[in-house]
């Protein structure tokens, strides 16, 4: 699950800007995972509540991203993801006079649930259904075959033994 927090100056974005920004971010992920995995939250911050280098700053946008659904393995993939996401967000940052920063943290997928359900494995039939329906739903072990990051088949384990 990509969880985006966009901290920005008051009035920096209209409601339409926020919607378009969130849709652009979500579109980057939706090719590989259910769109509803992507959460984008906007936080308006008054200048008196934003400090950069110890000085009040009413012109700074700080973006924090948590990745949970997928891990970014290796330097090449990390650079690719950072470049792709940077290009995705530039229209809402560059040319508007904002200084900005983005960082991505990763959390273990084992510590994540959606509506109380363990998300299905990558590219499994259950995940494909979640993508199509754009919502979570129960699934059973027969829908859990998927691929790990190396492209190896995982899952399809009968929990009954």
PDB file of C-alpha atoms in Angstrom:
ATOM      1  CA  UNK A   1       0.000   0.000   0.000  1.00  0.00           C
ATOM      2  CA  UNK A   2       1.466   3.333  -0.938  1.00  0.00           C
ATOM      3  CA  UNK A   3       0.457   5.816   1.747  1.00  0.00           C
ATOM      4  CA  UNK A   4       1.231   9.397   0.752  1.00  0.00           C
ATOM      5  CA  UNK A   5       1.237  12.365   3.131  1.00  0.00           C
ATOM      6  CA  UNK A   6       1.590  15.706   1.401  1.00  0.00           C
ATOM      7  CA  UNK A   7       2.285  18.564   3.819  1.00  0.00           C
ATOM      8  CA  UNK A   8       1.882  21.884   2.031  1.00  0.00           C
ATOM      9  CA  UNK A   9       1.361  25.608   2.617  1.00  0.00           C
ATOM     10  CA  UNK A  10      -2.194  26.814   3.178  1.00  0.00           C
ATOM     11  CA  UNK A  11      -3.856  27.527  -0.164  1.00  0.00           C
ATOM     12  CA  UNK A  12      -1.129  25.861  -2.214  1.00  0.00           C
ATOM     13  CA  UNK A  13      -3.622  23.521  -3.879  1.00  0.00           C
ATOM     14  CA  UNK A  14      -7.225  23.844  -4.935  1.00  0.00           C
ATOM     15  CA  UNK A  15      -9.617  20.939  -4.409  1.00  0.00           C
ATOM     16  CA  UNK A  16      -9.249  20.141  -8.123  1.00  0.00           C
ATOM     17  CA  UNK A  17      -5.431  20.242  -7.827  1.00  0.00           C
ATOM     18  CA  UNK A  18      -5.614  17.763  -4.953  1.00  0.00           C
ATOM     19  CA  UNK A  19      -7.898  15.421  -6.862  1.00  0.00           C
ATOM     20  CA  UNK A  20      -5.735  15.559  -9.998  1.00  0.00           C
ATOM     21  CA  UNK A  21      -2.551  15.136  -7.948  1.00  0.00           C
ATOM     22  CA  UNK A  22      -3.980  12.082  -6.129  1.00  0.00           C
ATOM     23  CA  UNK A  23      -5.222  10.531  -9.386  1.00  0.00           C
ATOM     24  CA  UNK A  24      -1.803  10.957 -11.034  1.00  0.00           C
ATOM     25  CA  UNK A  25      -0.096   9.294  -8.077  1.00  0.00           C
ATOM     26  CA  UNK A  26      -2.633   6.459  -7.966  1.00  0.00           C
ATOM     27  CA  UNK A  27      -2.340   5.831 -11.717  1.00  0.00           C
ATOM     28  CA  UNK A  28       1.377   5.088 -11.291  1.00  0.00           C
ATOM     29  CA  UNK A  29       0.595   2.249  -8.908  1.00  0.00           C
ATOM     30  CA  UNK A  30      -2.688   0.944 -10.347  1.00  0.00           C
ATOM     31  CA  UNK A  31      -0.994  -0.967 -13.174  1.00  0.00           C
ATOM     32  CA  UNK A  32       0.572  -3.332 -10.631  1.00  0.00           C
ATOM     33  CA  UNK A  33      -1.809  -3.334  -7.683  1.00  0.00           C
ATOM     34  CA  UNK A  34      -5.394  -2.498  -6.755  1.00  0.00           C
ATOM     35  CA  UNK A  35      -5.957   1.253  -7.035  1.00  0.00           C
ATOM     36  CA  UNK A  36      -7.587   1.331  -3.607  1.00  0.00           C
ATOM     37  CA  UNK A  37      -4.228   0.387  -2.070  1.00  0.00           C
ATOM     38  CA  UNK A  38      -3.041   3.944  -2.800  1.00  0.00           C
ATOM     39  CA  UNK A  39      -3.931   6.488  -0.105  1.00  0.00           C
ATOM     40  CA  UNK A  40      -3.127  10.181  -0.530  1.00  0.00           C
ATOM     41  CA  UNK A  41      -3.663  12.655   2.304  1.00  0.00           C
ATOM     42  CA  UNK A  42      -3.148  16.412   2.053  1.00  0.00           C
ATOM     43  CA  UNK A  43      -2.233  18.432   5.128  1.00  0.00           C
ATOM     44  CA  UNK A  44      -2.310  22.221   5.011  1.00  0.00           C
ATOM     45  CA  UNK A  45       0.379  23.717   7.233  1.00  0.00           C
ATOM     46  CA  UNK A  46       0.440  27.358   8.293  1.00  0.00           C
ATOM     47  CA  UNK A  47       3.798  29.136   8.045  1.00  0.00           C
ATOM     48  CA  UNK A  48       3.902  29.487  11.825  1.00  0.00           C
ATOM     49  CA  UNK A  49       3.781  25.653  12.062  1.00  0.00           C
ATOM     50  CA  UNK A  50       6.392  24.796   9.419  1.00  0.00           C
ATOM     51  CA  UNK A  51      10.090  25.194  10.073  1.00  0.00           C
ATOM     52  CA  UNK A  52      12.934  24.341   7.753  1.00  0.00           C
ATOM     53  CA  UNK A  53      16.469  24.781   8.987  1.00  0.00           C
ATOM     54  CA  UNK A  54      15.052  26.322  12.158  1.00  0.00           C
ATOM     55  CA  UNK A  55      13.278  29.108  10.266  1.00  0.00           C
ATOM     56  CA  UNK A  56       9.536  29.465   9.615  1.00  0.00           C
ATOM     57  CA  UNK A  57       8.863  28.463   6.012  1.00  0.00           C
ATOM     58  CA  UNK A  58       5.524  28.991   4.283  1.00  0.00           C
ATOM     59  CA  UNK A  59       6.771  27.816   0.903  1.00  0.00           C
ATOM     60  CA  UNK A  60       7.798  24.223   1.573  1.00  0.00           C
ATOM     61  CA  UNK A  61       6.061  21.007   0.480  1.00  0.00           C
ATOM     62  CA  UNK A  62       7.131  17.824   2.269  1.00  0.00           C
ATOM     63  CA  UNK A  63       5.987  14.480   0.895  1.00  0.00           C
ATOM     64  CA  UNK A  64       6.280  11.298   2.937  1.00  0.00           C
ATOM     65  CA  UNK A  65       5.497   7.974   1.292  1.00  0.00           C
ATOM     66  CA  UNK A  66       5.165   4.593   2.993  1.00  0.00           C
ATOM     67  CA  UNK A  67       5.360   1.524   0.803  1.00  0.00           C
ATOM     68  CA  UNK A  68       3.883  -1.617   2.295  1.00  0.00           C
ATOM     69  CA  UNK A  69       2.418  -3.700  -0.552  1.00  0.00           C
ATOM     70  CA  UNK A  70       5.663  -4.024  -2.507  1.00  0.00           C
ATOM     71  CA  UNK A  71       9.340  -3.775  -1.599  1.00  0.00           C
ATOM     72  CA  UNK A  72      11.776  -1.791  -3.722  1.00  0.00           C
ATOM     73  CA  UNK A  73      14.714  -4.153  -4.064  1.00  0.00           C
ATOM     74  CA  UNK A  74      18.122  -2.971  -5.249  1.00  0.00           C
ATOM     75  CA  UNK A  75      19.679   0.366  -6.127  1.00  0.00           C
ATOM     76  CA  UNK A  76      18.555   0.317  -9.764  1.00  0.00           C
ATOM     77  CA  UNK A  77      14.905  -0.235  -8.820  1.00  0.00           C
ATOM     78  CA  UNK A  78      15.123   2.383  -6.058  1.00  0.00           C
ATOM     79  CA  UNK A  79      16.465   4.975  -8.520  1.00  0.00           C
ATOM     80  CA  UNK A  80      13.810   4.004 -11.078  1.00  0.00           C
ATOM     81  CA  UNK A  81      10.965   4.386  -8.551  1.00  0.00           C
ATOM     82  CA  UNK A  82      12.301   7.687  -7.208  1.00  0.00           C
ATOM     83  CA  UNK A  83      12.711   9.081 -10.749  1.00  0.00           C
ATOM     84  CA  UNK A  84       9.254   7.866 -11.819  1.00  0.00           C
ATOM     85  CA  UNK A  85       7.520   9.335  -8.773  1.00  0.00           C
ATOM     86  CA  UNK A  86       9.484  12.583  -9.005  1.00  0.00           C
ATOM     87  CA  UNK A  87       8.349  13.044 -12.609  1.00  0.00           C
ATOM     88  CA  UNK A  88       4.770  12.212 -11.607  1.00  0.00           C
ATOM     89  CA  UNK A  89       4.614  14.922  -8.935  1.00  0.00           C
ATOM     90  CA  UNK A  90       6.558  17.699 -10.710  1.00  0.00           C
ATOM     91  CA  UNK A  91       3.459  19.324 -12.285  1.00  0.00           C
ATOM     92  CA  UNK A  92       2.145  20.134  -8.783  1.00  0.00           C
ATOM     93  CA  UNK A  93       5.483  21.365  -7.457  1.00  0.00           C
ATOM     94  CA  UNK A  94       7.778  22.875 -10.078  1.00  0.00           C
ATOM     95  CA  UNK A  95       6.679  26.210 -11.481  1.00  0.00           C
ATOM     96  CA  UNK A  96       4.579  26.968  -8.400  1.00  0.00           C
ATOM     97  CA  UNK A  97       7.489  28.418  -6.473  1.00  0.00           C
ATOM     98  CA  UNK A  98       7.594  25.702  -3.805  1.00  0.00           C
ATOM     99  CA  UNK A  99      10.699  24.138  -2.369  1.00  0.00           C
ATOM    100  CA  UNK A 100      10.010  20.460  -1.868  1.00  0.00           C
ATOM    101  CA  UNK A 101      11.275  17.129  -0.652  1.00  0.00           C
ATOM    102  CA  UNK A 102      10.092  13.528  -0.961  1.00  0.00           C
ATOM    103  CA  UNK A 103      11.103  10.366   0.869  1.00  0.00           C
ATOM    104  CA  UNK A 104       9.938   6.774   0.796  1.00  0.00           C
ATOM    105  CA  UNK A 105       9.963   4.426   3.748  1.00  0.00           C
ATOM    106  CA  UNK A 106       9.189   0.740   3.572  1.00  0.00           C
ATOM    107  CA  UNK A 107       7.205  -1.278   6.060  1.00  0.00           C
ATOM    108  CA  UNK A 108       6.872  -5.078   6.188  1.00  0.00           C
ATOM    109  CA  UNK A 109       3.803  -6.343   4.351  1.00  0.00           C
ATOM    110  CA  UNK A 110       3.315  -8.901   7.104  1.00  0.00           C
ATOM    111  CA  UNK A 111       2.206  -6.039   9.366  1.00  0.00           C
ATOM    112  CA  UNK A 112      -0.567  -4.851   7.057  1.00  0.00           C
ATOM    113  CA  UNK A 113      -4.256  -5.720   6.725  1.00  0.00           C
ATOM    114  CA  UNK A 114      -7.035  -4.351   4.515  1.00  0.00           C
ATOM    115  CA  UNK A 115     -10.503  -4.464   6.030  1.00  0.00           C
ATOM    116  CA  UNK A 116      -9.133  -7.108   8.393  1.00  0.00           C
ATOM    117  CA  UNK A 117      -7.884  -9.292   5.523  1.00  0.00           C
ATOM    118  CA  UNK A 118      -4.327 -10.242   4.692  1.00  0.00           C
ATOM    119  CA  UNK A 119      -3.816  -8.868   1.179  1.00  0.00           C
ATOM    120  CA  UNK A 120      -3.457 -11.634  -1.410  1.00  0.00           C
ATOM    121  CA  UNK A 121      -0.093 -12.416  -3.027  1.00  0.00           C
ATOM    122  CA  UNK A 122       1.204 -10.339  -5.942  1.00  0.00           C
ATOM    123  CA  UNK A 123      -0.516 -11.207  -9.235  1.00  0.00           C
ATOM    124  CA  UNK A 124      -2.578 -13.966  -7.631  1.00  0.00           C
ATOM    125  CA  UNK A 125      -6.155 -14.568  -8.808  1.00  0.00           C
ATOM    126  CA  UNK A 126      -7.423 -12.956  -5.598  1.00  0.00           C
ATOM    127  CA  UNK A 127      -5.317  -9.817  -6.144  1.00  0.00           C
ATOM    128  CA  UNK A 128      -6.451  -9.611  -9.761  1.00  0.00           C
ATOM    129  CA  UNK A 129     -10.046  -9.749  -8.522  1.00  0.00           C
ATOM    130  CA  UNK A 130      -9.319  -7.013  -5.987  1.00  0.00           C
ATOM    131  CA  UNK A 131      -7.871  -4.919  -8.823  1.00  0.00           C
ATOM    132  CA  UNK A 132     -10.919  -5.461 -11.037  1.00  0.00           C
ATOM    133  CA  UNK A 133     -13.424  -4.791  -8.234  1.00  0.00           C
ATOM    134  CA  UNK A 134     -11.296  -1.987  -6.708  1.00  0.00           C
ATOM    135  CA  UNK A 135     -12.128  -3.254  -3.236  1.00  0.00           C
ATOM    136  CA  UNK A 136     -11.142  -5.990  -0.832  1.00  0.00           C
ATOM    137  CA  UNK A 137     -13.122  -9.192  -0.450  1.00  0.00           C
ATOM    138  CA  UNK A 138     -12.575 -12.558   1.215  1.00  0.00           C
ATOM    139  CA  UNK A 139     -10.666 -15.184  -0.711  1.00  0.00           C
ATOM    140  CA  UNK A 140      -9.612 -18.769  -0.062  1.00  0.00           C
ATOM    141  CA  UNK A 141      -6.311 -20.568  -0.413  1.00  0.00           C
ATOM    142  CA  UNK A 142      -7.079 -21.707  -3.986  1.00  0.00           C
ATOM    143  CA  UNK A 143      -6.809 -18.056  -5.115  1.00  0.00           C
ATOM    144  CA  UNK A 144      -3.419 -17.410  -3.515  1.00  0.00           C
ATOM    145  CA  UNK A 145      -0.928 -18.550  -6.118  1.00  0.00           C
ATOM    146  CA  UNK A 146       1.159 -15.554  -7.087  1.00  0.00           C
ATOM    147  CA  UNK A 147       4.661 -14.380  -7.929  1.00  0.00           C
ATOM    148  CA  UNK A 148       7.357 -13.094  -5.610  1.00  0.00           C
ATOM    149  CA  UNK A 149       9.690 -10.223  -6.541  1.00  0.00           C
ATOM    150  CA  UNK A 150      11.957 -12.700  -8.379  1.00  0.00           C
ATOM    151  CA  UNK A 151       9.085 -13.998 -10.503  1.00  0.00           C
ATOM    152  CA  UNK A 152       8.943 -17.327  -8.681  1.00  0.00           C
ATOM    153  CA  UNK A 153       5.569 -18.898  -7.963  1.00  0.00           C
ATOM    154  CA  UNK A 154       4.491 -18.626  -4.330  1.00  0.00           C
ATOM    155  CA  UNK A 155       1.342 -19.475  -2.457  1.00  0.00           C
ATOM    156  CA  UNK A 156      -1.209 -22.152  -3.256  1.00  0.00           C
ATOM    157  CA  UNK A 157      -0.728 -23.716   0.130  1.00  0.00           C
ATOM    158  CA  UNK A 158      -3.655 -25.657   1.530  1.00  0.00           C
ATOM    159  CA  UNK A 159      -3.932 -24.441   5.130  1.00  0.00           C
ATOM    160  CA  UNK A 160      -5.495 -27.790   6.058  1.00  0.00           C
ATOM    161  CA  UNK A 161      -2.132 -29.479   5.519  1.00  0.00           C
TER     162      UNK A 161
END
